[in-house]
Short mmCIF file of C-alpha atoms in Angstrom, two decimals:
data_model
loop_
_atom_site.label_atom_id
_atom_site.label_comp_id
_atom_site.label_asym_id
_atom_site.label_seq_id
_atom_site.Cartn_x
_atom_site.Cartn_y
_atom_site.Cartn_z
CA MET A 1 27.89 267.27 119.23
CA GLY A 2 28.45 267.69 122.93
CA ALA A 3 30.02 265.08 125.12
CA ALA A 4 28.07 263.20 127.75
CA VAL A 5 29.64 261.99 130.98
CA TYR A 6 28.51 259.03 133.04
CA ARG A 7 29.72 259.62 136.61
CA SER A 8 31.04 256.84 138.78
CA GLU A 9 29.23 255.95 141.97
CA GLU A 10 32.43 254.85 143.70
CA ALA A 11 33.63 257.41 146.23
CA GLU A 12 37.25 257.07 145.06
CA SER A 13 36.32 258.02 141.51
CA ARG A 14 33.71 260.73 142.09
CA GLU A 15 36.13 263.62 142.38
CA PHE A 16 38.05 262.48 139.32
CA MET A 17 34.90 262.08 137.22
CA ASN A 18 33.64 265.47 138.36
CA GLN A 19 36.92 266.91 137.08
CA ILE A 20 36.20 265.29 133.72
CA SER A 21 32.69 266.71 133.73
CA SER A 22 33.86 270.27 134.34
CA THR A 23 36.51 269.90 131.66
CA LEU A 24 33.98 268.71 129.10
CA GLU A 25 31.67 271.64 129.74
CA SER A 26 34.24 273.93 128.15
CA ARG A 27 35.42 271.49 125.46
CA ALA A 28 32.54 270.56 123.19
CA ILE A 29 33.41 267.75 120.84
CA GLY A 30 32.96 268.66 117.19
CA SER A 31 33.52 272.37 117.78
CA SER A 32 36.68 274.44 117.30
CA ASN A 33 38.42 272.02 119.64
CA HIS A 34 38.27 269.33 116.96
CA LYS A 35 40.96 270.34 114.48
CA ALA A 36 40.67 267.60 111.89
CA HIS A 37 40.74 268.53 108.22
CA SER A 38 37.50 268.04 106.32
CA SER A 39 38.57 264.62 105.03
CA ASP A 40 39.57 263.54 108.53
CA ALA A 41 36.24 264.76 109.89
CA ARG A 42 34.38 262.81 107.22
CA ASP A 43 36.32 259.65 108.05
CA PHE A 44 35.65 260.24 111.74
CA VAL A 45 31.88 260.47 111.20
CA LEU A 46 31.76 257.42 108.94
CA VAL A 47 33.60 255.28 111.49
CA GLN A 48 31.37 256.53 114.29
CA LYS A 49 28.21 255.75 112.32
CA ALA A 50 29.47 252.28 111.47
CA TYR A 51 30.12 251.46 115.13
CA ASP A 52 26.77 252.94 116.12
CA ARG A 53 25.18 250.47 113.73
CA TRP A 54 27.34 247.57 114.95
CA ALA A 55 26.72 248.24 118.67
CA PRO A 56 23.46 246.26 119.16
CA THR A 57 25.06 243.02 117.95
CA TYR A 58 28.74 243.60 118.78
CA ASP A 59 28.72 241.44 121.92
CA GLN A 60 26.31 238.83 120.58
CA PHE A 61 28.52 236.91 118.17
CA PRO A 62 31.83 235.23 119.13
CA ASN A 63 34.78 236.82 117.34
CA PRO A 64 37.97 234.78 116.81
CA LEU A 65 40.15 237.91 116.73
CA LEU A 66 38.80 239.15 120.06
CA SER A 67 39.25 235.67 121.52
CA LEU A 68 42.89 235.58 120.37
CA GLU A 69 43.59 239.08 121.67
CA GLU A 70 42.12 238.38 125.10
CA ARG A 71 44.04 235.10 125.32
CA GLU A 72 47.41 236.74 124.60
CA LEU A 73 47.13 240.22 126.08
CA GLY A 74 46.30 239.01 129.57
CA SER A 75 49.94 238.23 130.34
CA LEU A 76 51.00 241.76 129.37
CA ILE A 77 48.63 243.63 131.68
CA PRO A 78 50.65 245.26 134.51
CA GLN A 79 49.69 245.30 138.18
CA LEU A 80 46.77 247.72 138.35
CA ARG A 81 46.08 247.98 142.07
CA GLY A 82 46.05 251.64 143.05
CA LYS A 83 46.64 252.75 139.45
CA ARG A 84 44.59 254.84 137.02
CA LEU A 85 43.67 253.08 133.80
CA LEU A 86 42.14 254.26 130.53
CA ASP A 87 40.39 252.08 127.98
CA LEU A 88 40.74 254.21 124.85
CA ALA A 89 38.03 253.64 122.23
CA CYS A 90 36.43 251.25 124.71
CA GLY A 91 33.41 250.35 122.57
CA THR A 92 31.09 248.16 124.61
CA GLY A 93 33.59 248.13 127.48
CA ARG A 94 35.06 244.70 126.88
CA TRP A 95 38.51 245.46 128.34
CA LEU A 96 37.26 247.98 130.88
CA GLU A 97 34.97 245.34 132.34
CA LYS A 98 37.79 242.81 132.57
CA LEU A 99 40.28 245.23 134.13
CA SER A 100 37.99 247.07 136.54
CA SER A 101 38.11 244.17 138.98
CA GLN A 102 41.90 244.35 139.36
CA GLY A 103 42.02 247.01 142.07
CA ALA A 104 42.58 250.15 140.00
CA GLU A 105 42.05 253.42 141.85
CA VAL A 106 40.28 254.81 138.77
CA ALA A 107 39.11 252.99 135.65
CA VAL A 108 37.53 254.93 132.80
CA GLY A 109 36.53 254.10 129.24
CA ILE A 110 36.21 256.63 126.44
CA ASP A 111 34.52 256.31 123.07
CA TYR A 112 32.70 258.55 120.60
CA SER A 113 29.99 256.07 119.64
CA ALA A 114 26.95 256.79 121.81
CA ALA A 115 25.44 253.45 120.81
CA MET A 116 28.52 251.52 121.91
CA LEU A 117 28.56 253.37 125.24
CA TRP A 118 24.85 252.65 125.68
CA VAL A 119 25.63 248.93 125.53
CA ALA A 120 28.61 249.37 127.86
CA GLU A 121 26.56 251.34 130.39
CA ALA A 122 24.30 248.32 130.87
CA LYS A 123 27.23 246.36 132.34
CA THR A 124 27.13 246.71 136.11
CA ALA A 125 30.90 246.54 136.63
CA ILE A 126 31.58 249.61 134.50
CA ARG A 127 28.41 251.64 134.91
CA GLY A 128 29.40 255.23 135.67
CA LYS A 129 32.94 254.80 134.33
CA LEU A 130 32.27 255.86 130.75
CA VAL A 131 32.94 259.12 128.92
CA ARG A 132 31.77 260.09 125.46
CA ALA A 133 34.46 262.15 123.76
CA ASP A 134 36.86 262.25 120.84
CA CYS A 135 39.92 260.06 121.38
CA GLN A 136 42.04 262.76 119.74
CA SER A 137 40.85 265.43 122.18
CA LEU A 138 40.87 263.73 125.55
CA PRO A 139 39.03 265.52 128.39
CA PHE A 140 41.69 264.77 131.01
CA GLN A 141 44.42 266.70 132.76
CA PRO A 142 48.07 266.02 131.83
CA SER A 143 49.83 263.06 133.44
CA THR A 144 46.64 261.35 134.59
CA PHE A 145 46.92 257.66 133.67
CA ASP A 146 49.29 254.84 134.62
CA PHE A 147 48.00 252.35 132.04
CA VAL A 148 46.22 252.70 128.69
CA VAL A 149 44.79 249.94 126.51
CA CYS A 150 43.64 250.67 122.96
CA SER A 151 42.05 247.66 121.29
CA PHE A 152 41.42 247.52 117.53
CA ALA A 153 41.15 251.28 117.13
CA LEU A 154 44.44 252.72 115.84
CA GLY A 155 43.62 251.72 112.28
CA HIS A 156 40.48 253.86 112.27
CA ILE A 157 42.41 257.04 113.03
CA ARG A 158 44.06 258.80 110.11
CA ASP A 159 46.09 261.21 112.29
CA LEU A 160 47.92 258.65 114.39
CA ARG A 161 50.62 261.14 115.35
CA GLY A 162 47.97 263.43 116.80
CA LEU A 163 46.51 260.58 118.83
CA ALA A 164 49.97 259.60 120.08
CA ARG A 165 50.65 263.19 121.19
CA GLU A 166 47.37 263.28 123.08
CA LEU A 167 48.16 260.00 124.82
CA GLY A 168 51.62 261.32 125.62
CA ARG A 169 49.96 264.29 127.29
CA VAL A 170 47.61 262.30 129.55
CA ALA A 171 50.01 259.45 130.37
CA ARG A 172 52.24 259.70 133.42
CA SER A 173 55.97 259.07 133.22
CA GLY A 174 56.45 255.31 133.20
CA ALA A 175 52.85 254.63 132.12
CA GLU A 176 52.29 251.46 130.12
CA LEU A 177 50.41 251.46 126.81
CA LEU A 178 49.13 248.37 124.99
CA THR A 179 47.63 248.60 121.51
CA SER A 180 46.22 245.92 119.25
CA ASP A 181 45.00 246.06 115.68
CA LEU A 182 44.52 244.01 112.56
CA HIS A 183 47.95 242.88 111.39
CA PRO A 184 49.20 244.66 108.23
CA GLU A 185 49.97 241.28 106.64
CA ALA A 186 46.36 240.20 107.25
CA TYR A 187 45.25 243.47 105.67
CA GLU A 188 47.36 242.69 102.62
CA LYS A 189 45.60 239.33 102.38
CA GLY A 190 42.25 241.10 102.21
CA TRP A 191 41.17 240.96 105.84
CA ARG A 192 39.03 243.93 106.82
CA THR A 193 37.19 245.28 109.86
CA GLY A 194 33.48 244.94 109.26
CA PHE A 195 30.27 243.12 110.05
CA ARG A 196 26.96 242.00 108.62
CA ASP A 197 23.53 242.83 109.99
CA SER A 198 19.94 242.91 108.75
CA GLN A 199 20.83 245.82 106.47
CA GLY A 200 23.68 243.94 104.81
CA ALA A 201 27.48 243.92 105.04
CA ILE A 202 29.56 246.95 105.93
CA GLU A 203 33.32 247.53 105.91
CA ILE A 204 34.75 250.15 108.27
CA ASP A 205 37.48 252.47 106.98
CA THR A 206 40.88 251.33 108.19
CA TRP A 207 44.47 252.43 107.59
CA ALA A 208 46.91 249.54 107.85
CA ARG A 209 50.26 250.45 109.42
CA THR A 210 53.45 248.53 109.96
CA ALA A 211 55.00 248.08 113.39
CA GLY A 212 57.70 250.56 112.43
CA GLU A 213 55.19 253.23 111.44
CA ILE A 214 53.29 252.83 114.70
CA ALA A 215 56.49 252.90 116.74
CA GLU A 216 57.69 256.08 115.02
CA CYS A 217 54.45 257.90 115.80
CA PHE A 218 54.59 257.00 119.48
CA TYR A 219 58.33 257.60 119.74
CA CYS A 220 57.76 261.19 118.62
CA ALA A 221 55.18 261.52 121.41
CA GLY A 222 57.60 260.39 124.14
CA PHE A 223 56.94 256.64 124.28
CA GLU A 224 59.57 253.91 124.37
CA CYS A 225 58.75 250.86 122.29
CA ARG A 226 59.04 247.80 124.52
CA ALA A 227 57.91 245.16 122.04
CA HIS A 228 55.86 244.32 118.98
CA MET A 229 54.12 240.94 118.81
CA SER A 230 52.38 239.17 115.95
CA LEU A 231 49.48 237.00 117.12
CA TRP A 232 48.25 233.98 115.17
CA LEU A 233 44.90 232.24 115.41
CA GLY A 234 45.24 228.88 117.14
CA GLU A 235 43.30 225.84 118.29
CA PRO A 236 41.35 227.78 120.94
CA GLU A 237 39.75 229.75 118.08
CA ARG A 238 38.89 226.73 115.93
CA PRO A 239 35.52 226.09 117.67
CA LEU A 240 34.45 229.65 116.84
CA PHE A 241 34.99 228.95 113.15
CA ASP A 242 33.11 225.64 113.50
CA ARG A 243 30.20 227.34 115.24
CA ALA A 244 29.98 229.91 112.45
CA GLY A 245 29.95 227.17 109.82
CA LYS A 246 33.33 228.26 108.47
CA SER A 247 35.54 225.36 109.52
CA ASP A 248 37.17 225.28 106.10
CA LEU A 249 38.49 228.81 106.60
CA PHE A 250 40.31 228.11 109.85
CA ILE A 251 43.39 226.45 108.30
CA VAL A 252 43.87 229.30 105.83
CA ALA A 253 43.28 232.00 108.46
CA SER A 254 45.66 230.41 110.95
CA LYS A 255 48.55 230.74 108.47
CA VAL A 256 48.37 234.55 108.49
CA PRO A 257 49.50 236.80 111.37
CA ALA A 258 46.12 238.10 112.55
CA ILE A 259 46.86 240.79 115.13
CA LEU A 260 49.71 243.22 115.74
CA VAL A 261 50.22 244.08 119.42
CA SER A 262 52.48 246.95 120.45
CA HIS A 263 53.74 247.61 123.97
CA PHE A 264 54.97 251.10 124.89
CA ARG A 265 56.14 252.87 128.03
CA ARG A 266 55.90 256.62 128.55
CA ALA A 267 59.44 257.92 128.91
CA SER A 268 60.50 260.40 131.58
CA HIS A 269 61.47 264.00 130.81
CA GLY A 270 60.23 263.76 127.22
CA THR A 271 62.86 261.20 126.20
CA ALA A 272 62.20 257.98 124.36
CA SER A 273 64.13 255.07 122.89
CA ARG A 274 63.60 253.46 119.52
CA SER A 275 64.81 250.09 120.78
CA GLU A 276 62.48 247.12 120.36
CA ARG A 277 62.53 243.59 121.59
#
């Protein structure tokens, strides 16, 4: 499949998005540029199809995990004025929409699900800031971005080291990276990424990883680990359980670490530190 580009109307971003467009013309997604093994390719397609199916209802139902993530990650977002930011695996553009108003020179979201991007494109604040491409083969020049956010996506990617290398390529020295995903302890308790629609319930393939495993992958790609944080559901999420008619599940769910957040910084000169806070 080829990649489609939605160009920004903002004058500051036009040249940058045109650069992306010309890059994509010679880098078709799903061709020889995509080097996944057959099993990886199969996983990739299954995840894409699942999110295509989820897209029409993704924004329609309150999600306690998204509520918790947004509540906690806000304090970790760096000053974005004049910076270039990337929302990796942006989905319907939830974070891109929130961050685009913070004065970034360039804000762009990338995802492979055409259906998710279709929903995102309808949001005025991010229209024209979306790129359809493979997160493991990013259509950007080296040292492009100052800040990257990757929300609930790492677990869907089997080759995490490959993704980390690609992010290391497009991140500038000193760039900040924030990732979030289902906590491995929650995964052990049976929590899964999935949804239910008119066709029934579906679970999306996920690989649970510890904080140490994630840190090692990004360390090898030139990122310093600044911190890992475990996030727990709290009282602000209780009404969402009540609204869904699952009040009895809140107490049990709130006793399990729900989300693992990792904070990295791109090291200079290819060096990185394993230290964590």
